[in-house]
Tab-separated table of C-alpha atoms in Angstrom:
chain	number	residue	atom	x	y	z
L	23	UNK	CA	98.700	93.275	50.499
L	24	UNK	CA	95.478	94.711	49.388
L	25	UNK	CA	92.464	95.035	52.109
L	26	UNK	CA	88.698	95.913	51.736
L	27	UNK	CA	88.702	99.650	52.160
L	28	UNK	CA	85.659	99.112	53.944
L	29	UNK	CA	83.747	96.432	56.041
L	30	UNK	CA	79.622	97.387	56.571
L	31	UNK	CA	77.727	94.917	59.266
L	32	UNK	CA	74.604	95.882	59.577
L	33	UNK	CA	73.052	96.332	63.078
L	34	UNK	CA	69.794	96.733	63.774
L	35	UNK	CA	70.421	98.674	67.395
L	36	UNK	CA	68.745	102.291	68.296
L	37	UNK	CA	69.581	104.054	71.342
L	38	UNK	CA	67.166	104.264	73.958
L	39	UNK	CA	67.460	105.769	77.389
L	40	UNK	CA	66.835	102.785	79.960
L	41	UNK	CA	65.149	103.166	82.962
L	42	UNK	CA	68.249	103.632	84.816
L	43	UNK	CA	68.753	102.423	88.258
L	44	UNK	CA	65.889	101.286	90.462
L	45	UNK	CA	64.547	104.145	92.369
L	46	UNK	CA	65.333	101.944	95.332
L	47	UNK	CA	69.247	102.262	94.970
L	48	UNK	CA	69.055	105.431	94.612
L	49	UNK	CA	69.297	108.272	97.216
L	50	UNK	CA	68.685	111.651	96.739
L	51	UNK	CA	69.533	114.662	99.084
L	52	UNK	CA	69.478	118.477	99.158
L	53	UNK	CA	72.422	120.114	101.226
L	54	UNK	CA	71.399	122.985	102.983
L	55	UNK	CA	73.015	125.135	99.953
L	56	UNK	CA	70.775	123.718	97.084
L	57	UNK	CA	73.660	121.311	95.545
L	58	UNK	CA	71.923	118.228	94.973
L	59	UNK	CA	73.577	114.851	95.952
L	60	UNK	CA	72.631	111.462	93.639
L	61	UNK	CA	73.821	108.346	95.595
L	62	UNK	CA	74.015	105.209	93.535
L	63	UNK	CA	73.979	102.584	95.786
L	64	UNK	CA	74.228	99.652	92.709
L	65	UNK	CA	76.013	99.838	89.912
L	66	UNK	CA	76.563	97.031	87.520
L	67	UNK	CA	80.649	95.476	87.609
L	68	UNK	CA	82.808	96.283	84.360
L	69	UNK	CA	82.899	92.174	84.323
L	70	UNK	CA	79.338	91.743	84.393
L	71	UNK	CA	78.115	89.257	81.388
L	72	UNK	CA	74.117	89.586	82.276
L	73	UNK	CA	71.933	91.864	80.612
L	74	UNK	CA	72.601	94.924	82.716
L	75	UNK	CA	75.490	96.197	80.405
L	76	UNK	CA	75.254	96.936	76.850
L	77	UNK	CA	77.654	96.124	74.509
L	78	UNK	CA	78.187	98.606	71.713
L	79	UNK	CA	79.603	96.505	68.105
L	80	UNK	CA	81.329	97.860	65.055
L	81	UNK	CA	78.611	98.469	62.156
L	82	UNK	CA	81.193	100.421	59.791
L	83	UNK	CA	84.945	100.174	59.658
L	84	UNK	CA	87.488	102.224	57.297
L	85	UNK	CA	90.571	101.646	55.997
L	86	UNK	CA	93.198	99.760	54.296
L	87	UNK	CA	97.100	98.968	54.740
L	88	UNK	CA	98.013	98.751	50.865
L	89	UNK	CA	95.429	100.059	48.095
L	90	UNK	CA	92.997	103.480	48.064
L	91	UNK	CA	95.413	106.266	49.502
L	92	UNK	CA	91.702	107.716	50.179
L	93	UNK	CA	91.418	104.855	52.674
L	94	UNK	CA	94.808	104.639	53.893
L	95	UNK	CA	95.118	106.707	57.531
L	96	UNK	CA	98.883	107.491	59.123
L	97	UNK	CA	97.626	109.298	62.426
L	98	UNK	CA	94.054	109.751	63.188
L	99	UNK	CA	93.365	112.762	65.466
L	100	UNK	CA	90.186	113.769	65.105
L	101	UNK	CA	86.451	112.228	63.813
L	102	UNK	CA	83.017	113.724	63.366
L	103	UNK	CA	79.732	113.197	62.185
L	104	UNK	CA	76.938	114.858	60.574
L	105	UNK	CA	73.325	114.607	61.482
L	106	UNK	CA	72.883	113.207	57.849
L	107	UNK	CA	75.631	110.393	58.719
L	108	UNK	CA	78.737	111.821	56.362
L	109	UNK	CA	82.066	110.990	58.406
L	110	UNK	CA	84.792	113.545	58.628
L	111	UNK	CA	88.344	112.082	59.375
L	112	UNK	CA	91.345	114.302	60.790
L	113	UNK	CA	94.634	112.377	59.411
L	114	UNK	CA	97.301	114.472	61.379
L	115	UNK	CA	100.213	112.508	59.228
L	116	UNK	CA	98.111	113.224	55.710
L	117	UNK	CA	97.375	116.764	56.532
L	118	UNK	CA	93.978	116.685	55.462
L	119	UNK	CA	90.436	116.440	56.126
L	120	UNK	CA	88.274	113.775	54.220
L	121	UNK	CA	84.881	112.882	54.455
L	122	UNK	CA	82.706	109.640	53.762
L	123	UNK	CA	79.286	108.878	53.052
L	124	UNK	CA	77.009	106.777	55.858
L	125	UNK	CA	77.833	103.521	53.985
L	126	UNK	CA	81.671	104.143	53.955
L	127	UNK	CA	82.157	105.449	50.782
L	128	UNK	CA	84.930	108.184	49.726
L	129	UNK	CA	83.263	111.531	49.250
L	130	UNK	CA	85.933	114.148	49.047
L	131	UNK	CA	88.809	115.764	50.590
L	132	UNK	CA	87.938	119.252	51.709
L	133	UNK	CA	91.338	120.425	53.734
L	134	UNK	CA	94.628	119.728	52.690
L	135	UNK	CA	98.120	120.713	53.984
L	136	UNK	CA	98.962	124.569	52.974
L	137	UNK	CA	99.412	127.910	53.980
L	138	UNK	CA	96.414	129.914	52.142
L	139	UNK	CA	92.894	130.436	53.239
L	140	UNK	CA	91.229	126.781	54.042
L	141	UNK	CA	94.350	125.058	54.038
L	142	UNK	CA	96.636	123.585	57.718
L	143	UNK	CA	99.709	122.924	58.311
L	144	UNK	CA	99.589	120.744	61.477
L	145	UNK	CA	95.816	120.196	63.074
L	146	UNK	CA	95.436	117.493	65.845
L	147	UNK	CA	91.451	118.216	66.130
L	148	UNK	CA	88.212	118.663	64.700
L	149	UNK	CA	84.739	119.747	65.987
L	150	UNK	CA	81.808	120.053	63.821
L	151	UNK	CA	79.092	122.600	64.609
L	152	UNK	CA	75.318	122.756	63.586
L	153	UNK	CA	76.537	120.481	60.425
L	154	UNK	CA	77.487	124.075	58.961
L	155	UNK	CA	80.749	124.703	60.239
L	156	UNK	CA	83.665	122.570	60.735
L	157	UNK	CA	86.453	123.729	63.143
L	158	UNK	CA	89.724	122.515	63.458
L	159	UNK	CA	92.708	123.616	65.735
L	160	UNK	CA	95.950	124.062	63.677
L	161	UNK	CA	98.785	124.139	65.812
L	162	UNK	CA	101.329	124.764	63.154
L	163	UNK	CA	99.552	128.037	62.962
L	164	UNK	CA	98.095	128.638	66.382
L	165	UNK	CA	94.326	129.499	65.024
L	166	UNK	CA	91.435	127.766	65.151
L	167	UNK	CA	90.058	127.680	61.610
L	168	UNK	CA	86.193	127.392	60.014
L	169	UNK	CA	85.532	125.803	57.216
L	170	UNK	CA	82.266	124.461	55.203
L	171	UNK	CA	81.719	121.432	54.763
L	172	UNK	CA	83.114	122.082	51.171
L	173	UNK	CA	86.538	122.793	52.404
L	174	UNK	CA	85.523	126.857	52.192
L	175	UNK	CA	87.468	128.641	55.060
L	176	UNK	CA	85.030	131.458	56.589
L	177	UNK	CA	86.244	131.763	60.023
L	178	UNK	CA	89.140	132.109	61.945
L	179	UNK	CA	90.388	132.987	65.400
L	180	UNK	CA	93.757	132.639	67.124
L	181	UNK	CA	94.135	130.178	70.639
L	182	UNK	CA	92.710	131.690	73.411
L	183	UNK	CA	95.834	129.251	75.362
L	184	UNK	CA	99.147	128.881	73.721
L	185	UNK	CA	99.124	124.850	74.258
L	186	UNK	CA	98.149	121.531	72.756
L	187	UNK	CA	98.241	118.040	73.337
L	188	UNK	CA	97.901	114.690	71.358
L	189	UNK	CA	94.303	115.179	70.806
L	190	UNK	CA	92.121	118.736	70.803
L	191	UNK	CA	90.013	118.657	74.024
L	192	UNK	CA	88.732	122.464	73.439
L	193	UNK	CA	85.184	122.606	73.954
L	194	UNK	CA	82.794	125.159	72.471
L	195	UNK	CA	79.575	125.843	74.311
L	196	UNK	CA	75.972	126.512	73.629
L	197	UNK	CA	76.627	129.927	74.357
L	198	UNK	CA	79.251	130.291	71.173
L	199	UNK	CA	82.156	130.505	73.456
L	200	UNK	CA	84.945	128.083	73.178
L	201	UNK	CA	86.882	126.967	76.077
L	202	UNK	CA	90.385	126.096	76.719
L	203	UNK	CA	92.261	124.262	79.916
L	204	UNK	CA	95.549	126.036	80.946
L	205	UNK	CA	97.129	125.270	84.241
L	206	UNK	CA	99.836	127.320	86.068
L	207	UNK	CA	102.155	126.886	89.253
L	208	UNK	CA	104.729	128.881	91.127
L	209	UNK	CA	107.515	125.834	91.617
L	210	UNK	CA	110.821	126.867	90.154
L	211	UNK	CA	112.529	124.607	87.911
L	212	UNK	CA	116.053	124.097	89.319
L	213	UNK	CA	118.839	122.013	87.118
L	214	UNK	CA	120.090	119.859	88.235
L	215	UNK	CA	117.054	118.903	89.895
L	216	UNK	CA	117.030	116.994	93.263
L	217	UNK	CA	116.592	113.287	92.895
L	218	UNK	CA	114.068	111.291	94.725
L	219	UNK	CA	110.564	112.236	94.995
L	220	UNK	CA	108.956	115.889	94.249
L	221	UNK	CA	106.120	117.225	94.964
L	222	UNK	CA	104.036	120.487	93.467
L	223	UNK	CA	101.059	122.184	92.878
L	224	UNK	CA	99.432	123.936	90.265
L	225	UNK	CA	96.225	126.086	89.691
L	226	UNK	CA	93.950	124.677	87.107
L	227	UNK	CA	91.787	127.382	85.097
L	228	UNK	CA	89.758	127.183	81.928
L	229	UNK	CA	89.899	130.333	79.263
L	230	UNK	CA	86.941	131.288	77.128
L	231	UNK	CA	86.826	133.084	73.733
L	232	UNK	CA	83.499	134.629	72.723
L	233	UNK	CA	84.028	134.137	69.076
L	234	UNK	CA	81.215	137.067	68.754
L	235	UNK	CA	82.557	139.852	70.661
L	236	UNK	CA	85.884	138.193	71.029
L	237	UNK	CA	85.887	138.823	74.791
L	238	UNK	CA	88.454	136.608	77.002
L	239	UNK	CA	87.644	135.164	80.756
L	240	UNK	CA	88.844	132.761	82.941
L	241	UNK	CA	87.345	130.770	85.406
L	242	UNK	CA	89.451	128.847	88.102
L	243	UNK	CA	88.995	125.520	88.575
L	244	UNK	CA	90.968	124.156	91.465
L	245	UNK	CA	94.108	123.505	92.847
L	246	UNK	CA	95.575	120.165	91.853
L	247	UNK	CA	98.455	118.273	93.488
L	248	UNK	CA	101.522	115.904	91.922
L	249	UNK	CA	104.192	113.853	92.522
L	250	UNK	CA	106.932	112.788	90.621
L	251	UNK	CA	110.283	110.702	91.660
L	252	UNK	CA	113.774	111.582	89.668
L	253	UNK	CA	116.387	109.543	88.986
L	254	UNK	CA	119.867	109.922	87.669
L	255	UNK	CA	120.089	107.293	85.305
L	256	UNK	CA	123.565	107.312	82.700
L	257	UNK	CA	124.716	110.798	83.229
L	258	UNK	CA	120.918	112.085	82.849
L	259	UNK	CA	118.030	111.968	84.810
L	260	UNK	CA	114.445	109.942	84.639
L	261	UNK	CA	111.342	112.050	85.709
L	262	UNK	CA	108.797	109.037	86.369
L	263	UNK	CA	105.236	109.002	87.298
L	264	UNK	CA	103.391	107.040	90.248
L	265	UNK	CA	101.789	103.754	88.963
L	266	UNK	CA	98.272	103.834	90.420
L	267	UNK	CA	98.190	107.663	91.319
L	268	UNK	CA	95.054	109.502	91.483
L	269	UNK	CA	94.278	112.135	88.811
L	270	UNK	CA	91.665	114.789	89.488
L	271	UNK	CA	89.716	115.472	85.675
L	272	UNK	CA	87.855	118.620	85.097
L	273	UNK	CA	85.695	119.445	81.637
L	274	UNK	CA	83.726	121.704	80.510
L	275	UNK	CA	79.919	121.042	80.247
L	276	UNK	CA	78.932	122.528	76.764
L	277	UNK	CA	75.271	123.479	78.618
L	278	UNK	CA	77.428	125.704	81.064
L	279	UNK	CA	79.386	124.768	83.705
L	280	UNK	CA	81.780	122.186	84.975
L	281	UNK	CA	82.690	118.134	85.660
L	282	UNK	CA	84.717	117.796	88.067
L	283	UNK	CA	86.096	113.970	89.616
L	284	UNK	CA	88.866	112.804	91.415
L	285	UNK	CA	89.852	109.111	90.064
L	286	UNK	CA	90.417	107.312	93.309
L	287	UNK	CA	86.674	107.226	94.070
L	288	UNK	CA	83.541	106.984	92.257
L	289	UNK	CA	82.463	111.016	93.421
L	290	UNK	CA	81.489	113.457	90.457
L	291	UNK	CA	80.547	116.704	91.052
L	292	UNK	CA	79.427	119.195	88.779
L	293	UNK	CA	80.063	123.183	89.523
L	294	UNK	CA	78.517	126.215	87.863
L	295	UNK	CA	81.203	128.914	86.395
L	296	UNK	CA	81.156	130.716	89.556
L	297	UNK	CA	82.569	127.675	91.507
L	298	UNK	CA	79.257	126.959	93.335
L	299	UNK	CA	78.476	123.010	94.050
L	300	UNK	CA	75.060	122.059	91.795
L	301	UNK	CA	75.196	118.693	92.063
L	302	UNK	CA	77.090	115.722	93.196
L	303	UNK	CA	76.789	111.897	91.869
L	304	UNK	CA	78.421	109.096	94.008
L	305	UNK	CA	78.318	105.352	93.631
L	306	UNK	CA	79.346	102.532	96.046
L	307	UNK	CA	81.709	100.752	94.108
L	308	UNK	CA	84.852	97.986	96.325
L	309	UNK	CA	87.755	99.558	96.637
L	310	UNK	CA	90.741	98.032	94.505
L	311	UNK	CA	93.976	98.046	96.555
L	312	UNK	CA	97.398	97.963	95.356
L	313	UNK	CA	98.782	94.699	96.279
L	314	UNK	CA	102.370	93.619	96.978
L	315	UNK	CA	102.402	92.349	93.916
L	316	UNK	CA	101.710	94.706	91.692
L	317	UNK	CA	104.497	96.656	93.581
L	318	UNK	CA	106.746	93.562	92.452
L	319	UNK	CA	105.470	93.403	89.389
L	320	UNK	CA	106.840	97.393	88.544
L	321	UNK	CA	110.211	96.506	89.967
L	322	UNK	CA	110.434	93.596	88.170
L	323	UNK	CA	110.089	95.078	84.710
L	324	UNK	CA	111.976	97.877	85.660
L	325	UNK	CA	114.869	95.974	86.463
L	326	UNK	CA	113.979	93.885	83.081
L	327	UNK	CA	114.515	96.666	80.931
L	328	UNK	CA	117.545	98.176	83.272
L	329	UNK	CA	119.144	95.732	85.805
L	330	UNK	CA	120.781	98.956	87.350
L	331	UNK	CA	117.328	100.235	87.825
L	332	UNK	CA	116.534	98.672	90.697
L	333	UNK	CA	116.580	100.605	94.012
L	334	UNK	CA	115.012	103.709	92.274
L	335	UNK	CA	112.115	100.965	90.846
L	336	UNK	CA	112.004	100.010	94.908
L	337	UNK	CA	111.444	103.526	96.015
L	338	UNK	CA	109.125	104.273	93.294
L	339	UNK	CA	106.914	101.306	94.362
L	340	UNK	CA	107.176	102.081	97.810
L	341	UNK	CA	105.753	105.645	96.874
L	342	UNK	CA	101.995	104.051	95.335
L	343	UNK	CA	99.134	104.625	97.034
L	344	UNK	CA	97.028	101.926	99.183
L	345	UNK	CA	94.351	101.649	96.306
L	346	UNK	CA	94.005	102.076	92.915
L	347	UNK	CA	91.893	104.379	91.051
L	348	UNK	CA	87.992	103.748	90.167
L	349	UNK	CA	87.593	106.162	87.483
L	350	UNK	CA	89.762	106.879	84.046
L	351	UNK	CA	88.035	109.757	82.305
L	352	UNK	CA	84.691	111.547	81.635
L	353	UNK	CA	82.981	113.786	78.518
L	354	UNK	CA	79.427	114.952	77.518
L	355	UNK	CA	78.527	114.044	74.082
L	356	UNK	CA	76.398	115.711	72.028
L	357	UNK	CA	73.177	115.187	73.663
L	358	UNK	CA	74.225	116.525	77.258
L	359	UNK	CA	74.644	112.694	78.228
L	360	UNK	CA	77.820	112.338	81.094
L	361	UNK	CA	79.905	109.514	79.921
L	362	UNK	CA	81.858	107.881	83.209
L	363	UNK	CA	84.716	105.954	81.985
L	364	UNK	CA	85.878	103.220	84.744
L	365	UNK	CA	89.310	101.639	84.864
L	366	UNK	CA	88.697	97.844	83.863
L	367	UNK	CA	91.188	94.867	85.054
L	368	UNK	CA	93.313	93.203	82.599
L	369	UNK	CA	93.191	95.900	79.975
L	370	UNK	CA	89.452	94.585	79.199
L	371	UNK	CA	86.972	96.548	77.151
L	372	UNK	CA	86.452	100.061	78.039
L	373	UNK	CA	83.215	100.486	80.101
L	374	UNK	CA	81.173	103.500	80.650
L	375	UNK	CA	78.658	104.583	82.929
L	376	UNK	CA	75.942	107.235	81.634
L	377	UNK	CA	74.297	109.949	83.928
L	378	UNK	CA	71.553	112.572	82.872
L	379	UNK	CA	72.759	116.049	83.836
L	380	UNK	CA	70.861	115.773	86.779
L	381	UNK	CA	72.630	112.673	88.112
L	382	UNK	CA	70.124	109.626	86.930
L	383	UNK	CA	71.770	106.614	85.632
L	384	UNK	CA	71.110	105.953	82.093
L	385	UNK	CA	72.363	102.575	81.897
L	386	UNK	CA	76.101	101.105	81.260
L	387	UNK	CA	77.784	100.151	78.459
L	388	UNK	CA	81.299	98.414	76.982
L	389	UNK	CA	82.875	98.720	73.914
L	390	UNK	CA	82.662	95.081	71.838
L	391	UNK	CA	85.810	96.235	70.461
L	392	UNK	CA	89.327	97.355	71.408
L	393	UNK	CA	89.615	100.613	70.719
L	394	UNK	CA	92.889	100.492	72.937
L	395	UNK	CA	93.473	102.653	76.379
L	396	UNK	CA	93.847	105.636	75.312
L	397	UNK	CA	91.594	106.218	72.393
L	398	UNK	CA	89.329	109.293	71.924
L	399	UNK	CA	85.285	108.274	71.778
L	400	UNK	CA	83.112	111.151	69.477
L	401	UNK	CA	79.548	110.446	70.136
L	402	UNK	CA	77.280	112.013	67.251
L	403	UNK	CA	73.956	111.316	66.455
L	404	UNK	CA	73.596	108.042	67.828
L	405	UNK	CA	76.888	106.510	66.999
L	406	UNK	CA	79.973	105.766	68.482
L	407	UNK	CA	83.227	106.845	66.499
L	408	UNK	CA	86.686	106.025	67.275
L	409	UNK	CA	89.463	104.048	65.598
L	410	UNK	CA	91.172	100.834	66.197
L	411	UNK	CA	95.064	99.453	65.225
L	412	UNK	CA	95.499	95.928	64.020
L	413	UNK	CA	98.672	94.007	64.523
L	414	UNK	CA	101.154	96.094	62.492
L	415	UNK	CA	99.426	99.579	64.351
L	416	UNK	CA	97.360	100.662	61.369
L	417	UNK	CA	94.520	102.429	62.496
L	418	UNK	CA	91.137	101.674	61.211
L	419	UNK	CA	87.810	104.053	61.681
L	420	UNK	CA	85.042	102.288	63.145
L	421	UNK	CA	81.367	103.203	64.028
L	422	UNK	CA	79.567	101.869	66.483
L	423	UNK	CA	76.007	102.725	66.962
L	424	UNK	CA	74.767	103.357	70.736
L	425	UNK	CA	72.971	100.015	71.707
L	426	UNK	CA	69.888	99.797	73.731
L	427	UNK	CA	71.091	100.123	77.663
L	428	UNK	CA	68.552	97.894	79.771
């Protein structure tokens, strides 16, 4: 079956910085060491249907299941935008780079899969820099590579961290260093491991690369805290998360600097490089507990998929916390904007909250689209970009162009 390899709705939205929460429910406070402290005492509810929260639509959308191999993506890792509106799409099954015009057309493919000068072997991220430059992080050969927007490799450097993940998060700054989370703990790994549940810690840092001088740092970022429960399931053993279990996010602010949340409460604070407290945002937001029946409801489709799974499912839901968390994730797009992503009930639209970096509310907005749990936003110039499965999992680019916030 053949589908349009392209679907343009025209919008007429243009981003414009509300005027933010009402100086009334706002606080503001300077501790005796100069950190700043932002209080939001109101903050619209991800279920609010008034005219508080924007709602960002799809004005461009990409891709086929049958037709145009051009418009045909198998794994999307990685999306950017220039300032002139050309799309670049990362297809980690295609091994290439390809890039579109504003109004969805195909332009080119500049990066292909290879091993010569240009060409990757297996890249999970893209970043595109001053509309010149266009880096992505090739795992298969553990460099970051540069190429023009032609496809013309002219830089190259190799990973500051020896790691990767689903999606690139490195993060290059305004200073032309790029950064790089690593994370490191002193718990020995013992086989067979003891069942039940296990706790650990580990020290979080983040490792720079001047790509200039190619001097190395690290700056430490905290000491983070886990727990896991193991179970000896069929000979083997299951390592499971906690359902509803804090997480404690850190990212690096391109304008220098850290973000720095823990999930279970609506409490941001961002530090300099030097670990010094510069500001702090808070919001009073209701608590969420976890009930006895969403306890239930994990043992119950535990024992669905294993009806010897049981007791471990029981202990496991004994082991959740009182509430559940507030927060899901934060970045900074490209105009120094904080994006606050909060969790949403019923797998609902993804909501965001938006603070100036010096803690105002900018307004809030949700996604008019499902762009599923986990995906990756890029913000460029205006516009939203992301991608979105239909119901056989092909993934689709869409745009989305940042709507008015009231």
């Amino acid at each position: 079956m053949f589908r349009s390899s392209l679907t343009l709705i025209a919008v007429a939205t243009a981003w414009s910085c509300g005027a933010g929460s009402p100086a009334s429910d706002v606080v503001r406070e300077t501790l005796p060491n100069g950190a700043v402290v932002v209080r939001h005492l109101s903050l619209p509810a991800t279920d609010d249907s008034g005219t508080e929260v924007a709602v960002a639509e799809v004005d461009l959308k990409l891709g086929v299941m049958d037709g145009d191999p051009n418009f045909i993506f198998g794994d999307i890792r990685g999306i950017e935008a220039a300032s002139d509106g050309t799309i670049y799409v990362l297809d980690y099954q295609a091994v290439e780079v390809r890039a579109y015009l504003p109004d969805g057309q195909y332009l080119e493919t500049i990066v292909r899969s290879g091993e010569g000068p240009g060409e990757i072997r297996e890249a999970n991220g893209i970043f595109l820099e001053a509309d010149s430059l266009l880096w992505i992080n090739d795992h298969g050969k553990m460099a970051i590579i540069g190429v023009t927007p032609q496809g013309e490799e002219i830089a190259r450097f190799p990973f500051p961290v020896r790691r990767y993940g689903y999606i690139w998060d490195g993060v290059f700054d305004h200073q032309g260093r790029f950064w790089m989370g690593t994370s490191h703990s002193d718990e020995e790994r013992t086989f067979p491991p003891e069942t039940g549940l296990v706790t650990g810690t580990s020290r979080g840092y983040y490792k720079s690369y001047d790509i200039a001088t190619e001097a190395t740092d690290s700056v430490y970022t905290g000491e983070d805290t886990y727990r896991s429960f193991i179970a000896e399931t069929g000979g083997g053993y299951s390592y499971r998360g906690i359902p509803f279990e804090a997480s404690t996010p850190t990212i690096v602010d391109p304008s220098g600097g850290f973000w720095k949340a823990n999930t279970a409460e609506y409490r941001i604070t961002r530090t300099a490089e030097n670990g010094d407290t510069l500001l702090v945002i808070e919001a009073a937001l209701p608590v969420r507990p976890v009930t006895a029946e969403d306890r239930a409801a994990y043992v119950d489709a535990a024992v669905e998929r294993d009806p010897d799974d049981r007791r471990a499912a029981e202990e496991v839901a004994a082991l959740m916390p009182e509430v559940k968390p507030i927060l899901s994730g934060l970045f900074v797009d490209d105009e120094g904007r904080l994006w606050v992503r909060r969790v949403v009930e019923n797998d609902g639209p993804a909501f965001y909250d938006l603070f100036s970096g010096d803690g105002d509310h900018l307004g809030s907005l949700r996604l008019g689209f499902d762009a599923g749990q986990y995906a990756t936003l890029w913000v460029r110039h205006g516009n939203i970009y992301t991608w979105v499965e239909d119901e056989l999992d092909v993934p689709y680019v869409v745009r989305a162009p940042i709507p008015r916030i009231p």
